[in-house]
Short mmCIF file of C-alpha atoms in Angstrom, two decimals:
data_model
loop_
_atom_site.label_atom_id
_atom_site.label_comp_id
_atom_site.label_asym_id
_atom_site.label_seq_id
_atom_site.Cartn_x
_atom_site.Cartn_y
_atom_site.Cartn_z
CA UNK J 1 32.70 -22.26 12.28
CA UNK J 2 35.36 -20.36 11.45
CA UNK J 3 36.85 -17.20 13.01
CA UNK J 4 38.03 -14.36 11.01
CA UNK J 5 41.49 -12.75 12.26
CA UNK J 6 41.49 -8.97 13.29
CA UNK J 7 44.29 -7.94 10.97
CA UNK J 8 43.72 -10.65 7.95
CA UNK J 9 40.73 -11.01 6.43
CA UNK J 10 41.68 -13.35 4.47
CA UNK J 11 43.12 -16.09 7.26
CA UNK J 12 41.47 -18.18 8.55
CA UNK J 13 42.08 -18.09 12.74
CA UNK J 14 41.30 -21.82 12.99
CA UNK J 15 38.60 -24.40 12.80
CA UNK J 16 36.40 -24.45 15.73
CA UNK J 17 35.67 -27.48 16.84
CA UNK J 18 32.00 -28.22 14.86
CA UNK J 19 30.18 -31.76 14.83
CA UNK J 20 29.16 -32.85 11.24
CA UNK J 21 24.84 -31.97 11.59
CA UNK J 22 22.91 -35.21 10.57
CA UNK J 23 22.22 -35.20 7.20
CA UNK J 24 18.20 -34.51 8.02
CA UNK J 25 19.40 -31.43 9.01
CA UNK J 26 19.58 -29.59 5.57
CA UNK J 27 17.56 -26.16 6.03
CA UNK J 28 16.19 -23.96 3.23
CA UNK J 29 14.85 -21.16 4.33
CA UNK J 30 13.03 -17.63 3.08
CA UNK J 31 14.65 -14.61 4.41
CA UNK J 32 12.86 -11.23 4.42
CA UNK J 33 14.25 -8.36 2.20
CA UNK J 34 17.46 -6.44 4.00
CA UNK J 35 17.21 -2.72 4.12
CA UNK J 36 19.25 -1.59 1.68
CA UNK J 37 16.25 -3.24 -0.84
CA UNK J 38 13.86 -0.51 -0.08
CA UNK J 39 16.12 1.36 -2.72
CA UNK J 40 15.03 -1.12 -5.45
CA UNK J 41 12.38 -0.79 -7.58
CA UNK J 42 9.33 -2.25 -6.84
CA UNK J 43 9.33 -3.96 -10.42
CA UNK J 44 12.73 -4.90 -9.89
CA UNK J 45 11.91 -6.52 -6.56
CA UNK J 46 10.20 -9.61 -8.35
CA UNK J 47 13.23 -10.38 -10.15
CA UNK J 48 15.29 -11.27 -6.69
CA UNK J 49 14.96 -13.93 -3.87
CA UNK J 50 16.88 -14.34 -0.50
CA UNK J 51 16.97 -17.75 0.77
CA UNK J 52 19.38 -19.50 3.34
CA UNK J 53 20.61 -23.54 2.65
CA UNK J 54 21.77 -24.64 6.19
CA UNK J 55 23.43 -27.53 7.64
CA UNK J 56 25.24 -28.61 4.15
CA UNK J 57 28.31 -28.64 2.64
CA UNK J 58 30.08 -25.79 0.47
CA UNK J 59 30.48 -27.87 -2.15
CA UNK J 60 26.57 -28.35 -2.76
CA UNK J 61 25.91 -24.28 -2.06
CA UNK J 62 28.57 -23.73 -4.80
CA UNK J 63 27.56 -26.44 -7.37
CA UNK J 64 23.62 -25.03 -6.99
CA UNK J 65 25.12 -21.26 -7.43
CA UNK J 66 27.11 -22.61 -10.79
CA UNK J 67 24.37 -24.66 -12.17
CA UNK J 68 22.01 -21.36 -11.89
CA UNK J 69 25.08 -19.18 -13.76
CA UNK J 70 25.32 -21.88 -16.00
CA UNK J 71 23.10 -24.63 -16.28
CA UNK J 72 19.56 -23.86 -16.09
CA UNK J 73 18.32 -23.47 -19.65
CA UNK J 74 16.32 -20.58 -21.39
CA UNK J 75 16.12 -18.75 -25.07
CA UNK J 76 18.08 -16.69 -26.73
CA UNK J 77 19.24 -15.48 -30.36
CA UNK J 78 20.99 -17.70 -31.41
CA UNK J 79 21.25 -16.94 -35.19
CA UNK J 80 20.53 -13.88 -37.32
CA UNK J 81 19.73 -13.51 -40.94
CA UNK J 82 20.61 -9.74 -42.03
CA UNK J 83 19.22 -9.35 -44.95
CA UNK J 84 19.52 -4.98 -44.94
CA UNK J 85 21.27 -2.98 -42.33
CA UNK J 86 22.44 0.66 -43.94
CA UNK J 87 22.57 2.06 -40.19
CA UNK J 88 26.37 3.41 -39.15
CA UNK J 89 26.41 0.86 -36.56
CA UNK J 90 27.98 -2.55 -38.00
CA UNK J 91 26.13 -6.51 -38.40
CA UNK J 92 28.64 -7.92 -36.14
CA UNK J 93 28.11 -5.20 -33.53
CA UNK J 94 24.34 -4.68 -33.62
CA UNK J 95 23.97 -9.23 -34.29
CA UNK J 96 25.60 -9.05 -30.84
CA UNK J 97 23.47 -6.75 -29.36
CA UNK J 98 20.51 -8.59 -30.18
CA UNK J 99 21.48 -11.80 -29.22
CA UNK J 100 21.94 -10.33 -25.50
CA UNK J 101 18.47 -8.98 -25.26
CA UNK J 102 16.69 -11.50 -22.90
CA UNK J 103 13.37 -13.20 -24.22
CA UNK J 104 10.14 -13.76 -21.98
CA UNK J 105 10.35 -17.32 -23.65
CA UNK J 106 9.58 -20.37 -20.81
CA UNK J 107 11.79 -23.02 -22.67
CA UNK J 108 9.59 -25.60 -21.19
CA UNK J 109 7.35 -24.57 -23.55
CA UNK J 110 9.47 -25.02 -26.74
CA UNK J 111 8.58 -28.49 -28.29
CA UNK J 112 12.45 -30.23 -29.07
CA UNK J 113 13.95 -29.30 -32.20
CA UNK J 114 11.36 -26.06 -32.72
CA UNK J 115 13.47 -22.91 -33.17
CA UNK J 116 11.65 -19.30 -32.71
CA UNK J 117 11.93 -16.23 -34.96
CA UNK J 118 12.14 -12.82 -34.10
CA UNK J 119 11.78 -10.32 -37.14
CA UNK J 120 12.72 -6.97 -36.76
CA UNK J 121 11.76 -4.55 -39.82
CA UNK J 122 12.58 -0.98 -39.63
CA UNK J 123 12.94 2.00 -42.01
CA UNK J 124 13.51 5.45 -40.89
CA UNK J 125 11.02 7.86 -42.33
CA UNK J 126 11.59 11.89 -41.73
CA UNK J 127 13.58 12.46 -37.89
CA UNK J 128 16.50 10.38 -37.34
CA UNK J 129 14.99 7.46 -34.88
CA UNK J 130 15.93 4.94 -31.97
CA UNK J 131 15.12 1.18 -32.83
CA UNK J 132 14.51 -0.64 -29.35
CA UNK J 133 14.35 -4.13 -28.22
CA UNK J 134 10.34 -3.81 -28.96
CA UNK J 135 10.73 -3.85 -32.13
CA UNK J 136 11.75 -7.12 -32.58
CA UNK J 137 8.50 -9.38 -33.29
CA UNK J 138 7.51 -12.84 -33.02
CA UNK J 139 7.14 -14.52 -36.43
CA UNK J 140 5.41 -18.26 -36.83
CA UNK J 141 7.77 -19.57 -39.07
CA UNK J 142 6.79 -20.92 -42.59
CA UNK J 143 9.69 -23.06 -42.76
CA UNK J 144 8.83 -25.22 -39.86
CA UNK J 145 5.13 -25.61 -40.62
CA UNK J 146 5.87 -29.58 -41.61
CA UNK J 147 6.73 -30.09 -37.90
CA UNK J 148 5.50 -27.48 -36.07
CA UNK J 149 1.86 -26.75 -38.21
CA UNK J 150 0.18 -25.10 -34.86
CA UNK J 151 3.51 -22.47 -34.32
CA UNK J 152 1.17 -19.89 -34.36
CA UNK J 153 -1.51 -20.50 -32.22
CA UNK J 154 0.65 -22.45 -30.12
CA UNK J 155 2.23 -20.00 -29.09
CA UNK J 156 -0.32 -17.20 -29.04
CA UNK J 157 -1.01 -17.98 -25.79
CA UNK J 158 2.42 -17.54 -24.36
CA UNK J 159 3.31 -14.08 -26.08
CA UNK J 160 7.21 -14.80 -26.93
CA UNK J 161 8.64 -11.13 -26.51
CA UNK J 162 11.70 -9.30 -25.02
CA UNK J 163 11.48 -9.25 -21.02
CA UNK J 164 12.29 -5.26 -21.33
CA UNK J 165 10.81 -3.20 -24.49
CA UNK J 166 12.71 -0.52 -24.08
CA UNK J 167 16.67 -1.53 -24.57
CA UNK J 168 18.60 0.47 -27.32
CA UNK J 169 19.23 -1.58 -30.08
CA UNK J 170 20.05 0.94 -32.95
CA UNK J 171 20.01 4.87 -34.10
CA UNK J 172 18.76 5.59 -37.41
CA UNK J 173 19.03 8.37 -39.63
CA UNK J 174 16.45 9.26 -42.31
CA UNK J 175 16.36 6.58 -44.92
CA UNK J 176 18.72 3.95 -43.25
CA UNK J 177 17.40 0.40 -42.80
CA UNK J 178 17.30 -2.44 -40.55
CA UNK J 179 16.18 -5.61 -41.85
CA UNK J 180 16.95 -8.91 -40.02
CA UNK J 181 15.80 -12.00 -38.76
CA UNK J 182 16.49 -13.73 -35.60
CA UNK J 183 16.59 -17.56 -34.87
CA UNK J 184 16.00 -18.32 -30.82
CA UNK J 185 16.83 -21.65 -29.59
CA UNK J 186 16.97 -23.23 -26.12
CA UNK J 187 20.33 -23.69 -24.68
CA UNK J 188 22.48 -23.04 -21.53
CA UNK J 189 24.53 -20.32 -20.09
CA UNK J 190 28.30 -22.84 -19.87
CA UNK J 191 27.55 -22.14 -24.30
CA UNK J 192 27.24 -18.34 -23.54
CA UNK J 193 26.04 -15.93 -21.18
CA UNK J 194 22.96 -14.98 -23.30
CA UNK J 195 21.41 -18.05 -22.50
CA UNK J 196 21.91 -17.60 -18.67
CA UNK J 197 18.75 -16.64 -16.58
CA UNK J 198 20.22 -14.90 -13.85
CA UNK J 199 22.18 -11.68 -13.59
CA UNK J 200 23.61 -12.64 -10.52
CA UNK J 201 23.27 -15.53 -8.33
CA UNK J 202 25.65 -15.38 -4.90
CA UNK J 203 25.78 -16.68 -1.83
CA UNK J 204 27.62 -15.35 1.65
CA UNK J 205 28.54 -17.35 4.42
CA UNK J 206 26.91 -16.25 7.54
CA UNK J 207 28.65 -14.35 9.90
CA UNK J 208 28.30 -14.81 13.55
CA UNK J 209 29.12 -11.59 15.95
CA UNK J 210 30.24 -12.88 19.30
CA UNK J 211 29.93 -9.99 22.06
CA UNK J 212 32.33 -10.33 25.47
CA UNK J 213 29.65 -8.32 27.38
CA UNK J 214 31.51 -8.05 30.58
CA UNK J 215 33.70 -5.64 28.56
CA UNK J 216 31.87 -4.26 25.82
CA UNK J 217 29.46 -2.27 27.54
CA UNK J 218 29.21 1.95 28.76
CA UNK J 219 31.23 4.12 26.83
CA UNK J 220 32.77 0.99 24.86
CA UNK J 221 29.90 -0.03 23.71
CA UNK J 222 28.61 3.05 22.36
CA UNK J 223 32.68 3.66 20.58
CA UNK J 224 32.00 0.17 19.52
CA UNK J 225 28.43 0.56 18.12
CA UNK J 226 29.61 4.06 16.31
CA UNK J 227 32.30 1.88 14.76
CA UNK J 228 29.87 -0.25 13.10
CA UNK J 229 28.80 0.62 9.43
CA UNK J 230 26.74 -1.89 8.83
CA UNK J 231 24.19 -0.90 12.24
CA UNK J 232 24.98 -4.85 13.32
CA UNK J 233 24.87 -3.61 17.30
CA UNK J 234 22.26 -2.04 19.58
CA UNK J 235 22.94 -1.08 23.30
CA UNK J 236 21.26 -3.06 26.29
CA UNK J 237 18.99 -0.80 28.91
CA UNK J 238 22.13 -2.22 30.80
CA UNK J 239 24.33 -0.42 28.80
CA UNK J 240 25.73 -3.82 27.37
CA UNK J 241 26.26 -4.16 23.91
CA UNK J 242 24.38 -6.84 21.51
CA UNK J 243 24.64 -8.06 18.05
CA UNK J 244 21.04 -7.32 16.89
CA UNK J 245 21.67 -8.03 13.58
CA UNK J 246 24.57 -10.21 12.27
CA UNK J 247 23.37 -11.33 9.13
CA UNK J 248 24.01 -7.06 8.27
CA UNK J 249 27.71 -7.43 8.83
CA UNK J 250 30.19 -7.50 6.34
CA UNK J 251 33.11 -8.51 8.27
CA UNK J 252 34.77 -5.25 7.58
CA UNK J 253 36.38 -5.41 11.38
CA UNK J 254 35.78 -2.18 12.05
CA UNK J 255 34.40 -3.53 15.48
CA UNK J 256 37.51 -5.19 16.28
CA UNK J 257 40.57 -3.46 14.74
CA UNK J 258 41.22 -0.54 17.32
CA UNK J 259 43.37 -1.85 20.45
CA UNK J 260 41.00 -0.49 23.13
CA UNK J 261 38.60 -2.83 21.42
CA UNK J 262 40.19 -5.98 21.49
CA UNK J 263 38.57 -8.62 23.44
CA UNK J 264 35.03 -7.39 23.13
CA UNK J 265 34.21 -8.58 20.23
CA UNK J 266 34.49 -11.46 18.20
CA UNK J 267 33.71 -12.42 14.52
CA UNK J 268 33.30 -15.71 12.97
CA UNK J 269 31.86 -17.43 9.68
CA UNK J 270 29.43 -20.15 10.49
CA UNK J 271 31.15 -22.59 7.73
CA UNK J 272 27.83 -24.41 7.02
CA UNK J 273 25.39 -21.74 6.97
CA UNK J 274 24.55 -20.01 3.03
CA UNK J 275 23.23 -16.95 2.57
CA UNK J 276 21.54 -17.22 -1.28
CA UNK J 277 21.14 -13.90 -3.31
CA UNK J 278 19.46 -14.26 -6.78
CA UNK J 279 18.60 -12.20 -9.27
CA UNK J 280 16.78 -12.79 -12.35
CA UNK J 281 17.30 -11.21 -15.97
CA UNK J 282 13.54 -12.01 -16.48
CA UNK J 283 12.90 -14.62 -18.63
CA UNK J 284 12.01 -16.93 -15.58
CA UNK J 285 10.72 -15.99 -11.65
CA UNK J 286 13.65 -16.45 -9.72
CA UNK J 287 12.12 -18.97 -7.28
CA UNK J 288 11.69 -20.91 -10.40
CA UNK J 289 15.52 -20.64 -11.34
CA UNK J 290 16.37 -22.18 -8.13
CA UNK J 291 14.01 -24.76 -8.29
CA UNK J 292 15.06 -26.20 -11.71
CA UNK J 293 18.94 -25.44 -10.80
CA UNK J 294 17.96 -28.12 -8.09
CA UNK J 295 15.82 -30.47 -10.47
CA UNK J 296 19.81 -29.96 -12.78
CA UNK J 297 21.88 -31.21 -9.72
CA UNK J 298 19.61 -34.00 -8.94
CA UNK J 299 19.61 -34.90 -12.90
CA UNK J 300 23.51 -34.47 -12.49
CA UNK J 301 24.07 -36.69 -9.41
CA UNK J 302 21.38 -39.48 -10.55
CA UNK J 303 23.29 -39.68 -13.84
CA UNK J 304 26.79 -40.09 -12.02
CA UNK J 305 25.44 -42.66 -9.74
CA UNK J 306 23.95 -44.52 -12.97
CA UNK J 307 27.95 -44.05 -14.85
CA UNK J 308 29.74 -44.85 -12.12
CA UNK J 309 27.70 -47.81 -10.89
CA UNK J 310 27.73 -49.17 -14.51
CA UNK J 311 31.68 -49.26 -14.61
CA UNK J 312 31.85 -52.04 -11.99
CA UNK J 313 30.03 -54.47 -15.37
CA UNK J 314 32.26 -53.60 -17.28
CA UNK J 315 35.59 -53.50 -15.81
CA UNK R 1 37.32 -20.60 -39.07
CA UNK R 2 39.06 -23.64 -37.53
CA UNK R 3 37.61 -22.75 -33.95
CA UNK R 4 35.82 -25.82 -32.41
CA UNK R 5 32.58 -25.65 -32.50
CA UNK R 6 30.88 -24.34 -29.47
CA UNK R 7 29.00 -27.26 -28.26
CA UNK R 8 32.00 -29.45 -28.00
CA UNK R 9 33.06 -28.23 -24.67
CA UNK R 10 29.80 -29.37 -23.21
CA UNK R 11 28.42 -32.00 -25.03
CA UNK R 12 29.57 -35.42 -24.79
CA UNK R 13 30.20 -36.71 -28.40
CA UNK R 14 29.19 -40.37 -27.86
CA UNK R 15 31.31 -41.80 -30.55
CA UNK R 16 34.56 -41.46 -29.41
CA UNK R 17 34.35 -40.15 -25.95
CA UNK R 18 33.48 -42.42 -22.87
CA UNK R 19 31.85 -40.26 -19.91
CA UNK R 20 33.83 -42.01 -17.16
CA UNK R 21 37.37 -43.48 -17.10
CA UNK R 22 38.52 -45.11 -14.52
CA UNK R 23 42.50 -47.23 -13.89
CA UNK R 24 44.14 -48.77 -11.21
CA UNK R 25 46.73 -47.25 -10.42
CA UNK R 26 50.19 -49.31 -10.24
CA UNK R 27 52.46 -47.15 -8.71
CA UNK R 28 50.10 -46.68 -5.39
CA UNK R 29 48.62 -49.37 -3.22
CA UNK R 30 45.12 -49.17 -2.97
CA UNK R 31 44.51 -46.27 -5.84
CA UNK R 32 42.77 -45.60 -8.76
CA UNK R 33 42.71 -42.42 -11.17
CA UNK R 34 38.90 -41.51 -12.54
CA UNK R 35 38.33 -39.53 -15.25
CA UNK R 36 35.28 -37.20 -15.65
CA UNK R 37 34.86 -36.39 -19.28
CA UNK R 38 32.59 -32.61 -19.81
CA UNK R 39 32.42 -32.46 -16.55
CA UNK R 40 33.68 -28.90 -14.44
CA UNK R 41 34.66 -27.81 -10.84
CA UNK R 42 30.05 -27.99 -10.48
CA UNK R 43 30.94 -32.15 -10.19
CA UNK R 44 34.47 -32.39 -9.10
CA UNK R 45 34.56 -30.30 -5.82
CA UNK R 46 30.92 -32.03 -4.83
CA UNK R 47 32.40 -35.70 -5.73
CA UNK R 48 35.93 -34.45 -3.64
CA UNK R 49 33.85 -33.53 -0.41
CA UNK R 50 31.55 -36.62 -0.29
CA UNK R 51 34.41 -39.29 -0.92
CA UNK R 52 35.74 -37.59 2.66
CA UNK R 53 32.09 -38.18 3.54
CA UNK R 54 30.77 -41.20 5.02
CA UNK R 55 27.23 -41.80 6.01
CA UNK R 56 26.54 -43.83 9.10
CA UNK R 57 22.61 -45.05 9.90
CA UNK R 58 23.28 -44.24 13.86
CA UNK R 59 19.18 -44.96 14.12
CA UNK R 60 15.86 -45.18 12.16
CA UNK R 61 15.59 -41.76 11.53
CA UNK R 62 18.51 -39.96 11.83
CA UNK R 63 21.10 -40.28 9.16
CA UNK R 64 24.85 -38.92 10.20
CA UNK R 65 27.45 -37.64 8.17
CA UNK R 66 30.72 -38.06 9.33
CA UNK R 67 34.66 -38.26 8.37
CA UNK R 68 35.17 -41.16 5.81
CA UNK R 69 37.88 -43.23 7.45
CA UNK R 70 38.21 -45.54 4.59
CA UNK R 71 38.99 -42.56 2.28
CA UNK R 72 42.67 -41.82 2.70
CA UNK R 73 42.87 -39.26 -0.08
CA UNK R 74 40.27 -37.78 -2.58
CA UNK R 75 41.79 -35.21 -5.19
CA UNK R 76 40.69 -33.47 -8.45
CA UNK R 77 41.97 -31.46 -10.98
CA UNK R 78 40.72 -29.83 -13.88
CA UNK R 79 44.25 -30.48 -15.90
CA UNK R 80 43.62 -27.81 -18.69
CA UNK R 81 41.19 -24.72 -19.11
CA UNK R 82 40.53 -25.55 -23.08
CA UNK R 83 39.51 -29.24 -21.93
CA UNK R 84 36.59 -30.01 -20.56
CA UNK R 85 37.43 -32.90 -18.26
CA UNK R 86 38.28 -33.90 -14.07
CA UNK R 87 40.59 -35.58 -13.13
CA UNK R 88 40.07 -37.52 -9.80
CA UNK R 89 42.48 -39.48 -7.59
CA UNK R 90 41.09 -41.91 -5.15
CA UNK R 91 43.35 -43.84 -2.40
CA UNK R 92 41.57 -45.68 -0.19
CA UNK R 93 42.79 -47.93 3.31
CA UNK R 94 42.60 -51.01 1.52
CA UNK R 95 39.49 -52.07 3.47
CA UNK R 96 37.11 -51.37 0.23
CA UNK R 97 38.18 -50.13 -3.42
CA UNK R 98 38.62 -46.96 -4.58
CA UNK R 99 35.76 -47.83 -6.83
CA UNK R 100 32.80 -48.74 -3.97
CA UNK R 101 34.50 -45.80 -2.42
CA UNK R 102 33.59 -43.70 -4.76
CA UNK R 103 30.13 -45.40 -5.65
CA UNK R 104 29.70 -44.98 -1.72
CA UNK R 105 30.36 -41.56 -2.56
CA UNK R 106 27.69 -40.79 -5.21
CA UNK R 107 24.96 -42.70 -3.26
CA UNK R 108 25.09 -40.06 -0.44
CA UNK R 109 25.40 -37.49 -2.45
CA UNK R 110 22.12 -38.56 -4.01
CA UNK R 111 20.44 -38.85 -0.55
CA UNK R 112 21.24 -35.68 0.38
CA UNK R 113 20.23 -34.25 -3.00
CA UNK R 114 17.09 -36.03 -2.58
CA UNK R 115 16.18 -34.19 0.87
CA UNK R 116 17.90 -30.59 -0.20
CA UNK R 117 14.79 -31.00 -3.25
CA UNK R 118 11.84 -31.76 -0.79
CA UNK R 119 13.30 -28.96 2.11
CA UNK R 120 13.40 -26.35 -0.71
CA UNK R 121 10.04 -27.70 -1.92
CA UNK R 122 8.16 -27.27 1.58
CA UNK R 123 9.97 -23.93 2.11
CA UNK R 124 8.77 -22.69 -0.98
CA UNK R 125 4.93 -23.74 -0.49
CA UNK R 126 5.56 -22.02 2.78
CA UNK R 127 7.23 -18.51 1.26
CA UNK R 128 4.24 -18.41 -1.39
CA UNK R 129 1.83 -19.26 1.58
CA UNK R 130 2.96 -16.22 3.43
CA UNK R 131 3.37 -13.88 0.38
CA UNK R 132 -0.21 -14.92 -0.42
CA UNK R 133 -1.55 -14.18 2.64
CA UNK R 134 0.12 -10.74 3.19
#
């Protein structure tokens, strides 16, 4: 546990004394939706989980958080074929823009070496017209039929589309074209951000919101509770104050920086306690991100314990 | 035109790269140098913290982490932002190598791994109990 100066955020005050937990101790846990989430959509809502990772070490909170970024595979563009585009915006601009839109595409389901195309055809015909991410279309592919004979009804049952049909791709005018042809393949986000599934994955060290409550109470714990932007406190029937909620607070020490409050309160980080955030883009459920960012670190350490045992043989 | 291609900064190209390097070093008693080829700060922070990691078996059950006494110094560095490599430096107190030291390492590291996949596991069949039900 650490605990956070009044006038520098960013010191550390010291280490407080803190036993390493046993290593059965490791804690995942589910936390329920803050507040502030009742402003999200409810569609948006399935996109995000909150969990907590307790008892470990920063180094395996911050490894999981990079191998979600960076390391958990899906499908994106990866090439495109332009065979007509007379719009006003140019190949290399609109290529780009295609290649970010994310795909509804498990790529547990793509068979190794299969590559998906996405065809998207448009002509504009009498008032000028937008061309959206649903226009890009699924097409079996011809050219893989030797391997992949079934493409079609293979993968009729999974429905390979964009996750949203309604991002801006294009504007046309009458009697410009569009005309390409977009090769998807599986790969990971550390190659480029298309190909990561989350648009954010964070986590926060929990805070911990010591009250002195022999001072902080009456009048000073109502300045004190004011103070508070985040709502952390609530007052006592005895008029003493009490950290209802830390997990709110932000450390913004507003609770702690005015001189007739010093002393009755006190902030700290609990150093081994994660707060997760993640957020999907779509193309997987977020619990399922997690999960196979965990199935990648296990991969990763089993593999290093494999290399690094084998170099005793040799050397 | 003459950028490298894309893949090269993750992929390990098996024909003239070697995942692991690892040297004695001279100069130090007790040291050795490792090298991590395509490998980033995801590996080298986690194998840093559990080289000053040891894992005693204090009973049956319980399984205790504490300070690693034999690890007198356990460094990385990721020497240059266009190469994808770690560089680790390993002293140890003589009493093991720098090598079982770090082999030590990776086998907790595994353990704990292990049990962070079968906590998040249960928690989950929990979470999606509880959603279920509400």
């Amino acid at each position: 546990m650490f605990r956070v100066d009044d006038d520098a955020p960013h010191r550390l005050f010291g280490r407080h004394e803190q036993e390493f937990k046993g290593l059965d101790e490791v804690r995942v846990d589910f936390v329920p939706p803050f507040d502030e989430d009742e402003l999200v959509a409810e569609e948006e809502k399935k996109l995000r989980v909150r969990f907590e990772l307790r008892n470990t070490d920063p180094a395996i909170a911050n490894a999981l958080r990079r191998i979600m970024i960076a390391e958990v595979e899906t499908v994106a563009v990866d090439q495109i074929g332009m065979m007509q585009n007379t719009s006003i915006i140019p190949d290399e601009v609109l290529v780009h823009r295609v290649a970010m839109v994310p795909l509804a595409v498990d790529p547990r389901h793509v068979r190794k070496g299969e590559a998906l195309f996405f065809e998207l055809t448009i002509t504009c015909k009498g008032k000028p017209q937008n061309v959206y991410s649903r226009d890009l279309l699924f097409q079996p592919d011809e050219s893989q039929t030797a391997a992949f004979p079934d493409q079609k009804e293979y993968w009729s049952k999974f429905n390979p589309r964009p996750v949203h049909s309604d991002i801006l791709l294009a504007k046309l005018l009458p009697g410009q074209q569009i005309h390409l042809r977009a090769v998807c393949t599986v790969g990971k986000g550390q190659d480029h951000a298309k190909w990561s599934p989350v648009a954010t994955a964070t986590y926060r060290i929990m805070p911990k919101v010591d009250v002195n409550t022999a001072r902080a109470n009456g009048e000073l714990a109502q300045a004190i509770k004011q103070a508070c932007p985040r709502d952390v406190f609530d007052i006592e029937d005895s008029g003493a104050l009490v950290a209802t909620d830390p997990r709110r607070c932000t450390m913004c020490r507003e609770c702690v920086r005015l001189d007739e409050f010093k002393g009755c309160v006190e902030l700290y980080r609990v150093s081994d306690h994660f707060i997760f955030s993640v957020e999907s883009v779509g193309s997987l459920p977020p619990l399922e991100i997690v999960r196979r960012a965990i199935l990648v670190l296990k991969a990763k350490a089993v593999a290093w314990k494999r290399h690094l045992h084998s170099l005793q043989a040799t050397s | 035109m003459n950028a490298p291609d894309r893949e090269e900064s993750v992929l390990l190209d098996e024909t003239t790269e070697v995942k692991v390097g690892y040297k004695v070093d001279s100069k130090i008693v007790n040291s050795a140098d490792f090298i991590f080829v395509k490998e980033d700060h995801t590996l080298g922070n986690m194998m840093r913290m559990y080289m000053r990691i040891a894992l005693a078996k204090t009973s049956k059950s319980h399984r205790k982490l504490l300070e690693d006494a034999t690890v007198r110094f356990a460094g990385y560095r990721h020497p240059h932002p266009l190469e994808t490599l770690i560089e680790m430096k390993v002293r140890t107190d003589g009493s093991v190598t720098a090598l079982d030291a770090i082999q030590n390492a990776t086998t907790n590291l595994n353990k704990e791994i292990r049990l962070l996949e079968e906590r998040f596991r249960d928690a989950r069949d929990q979470y999606n109990e509880s959603v279920g039900m509400m």
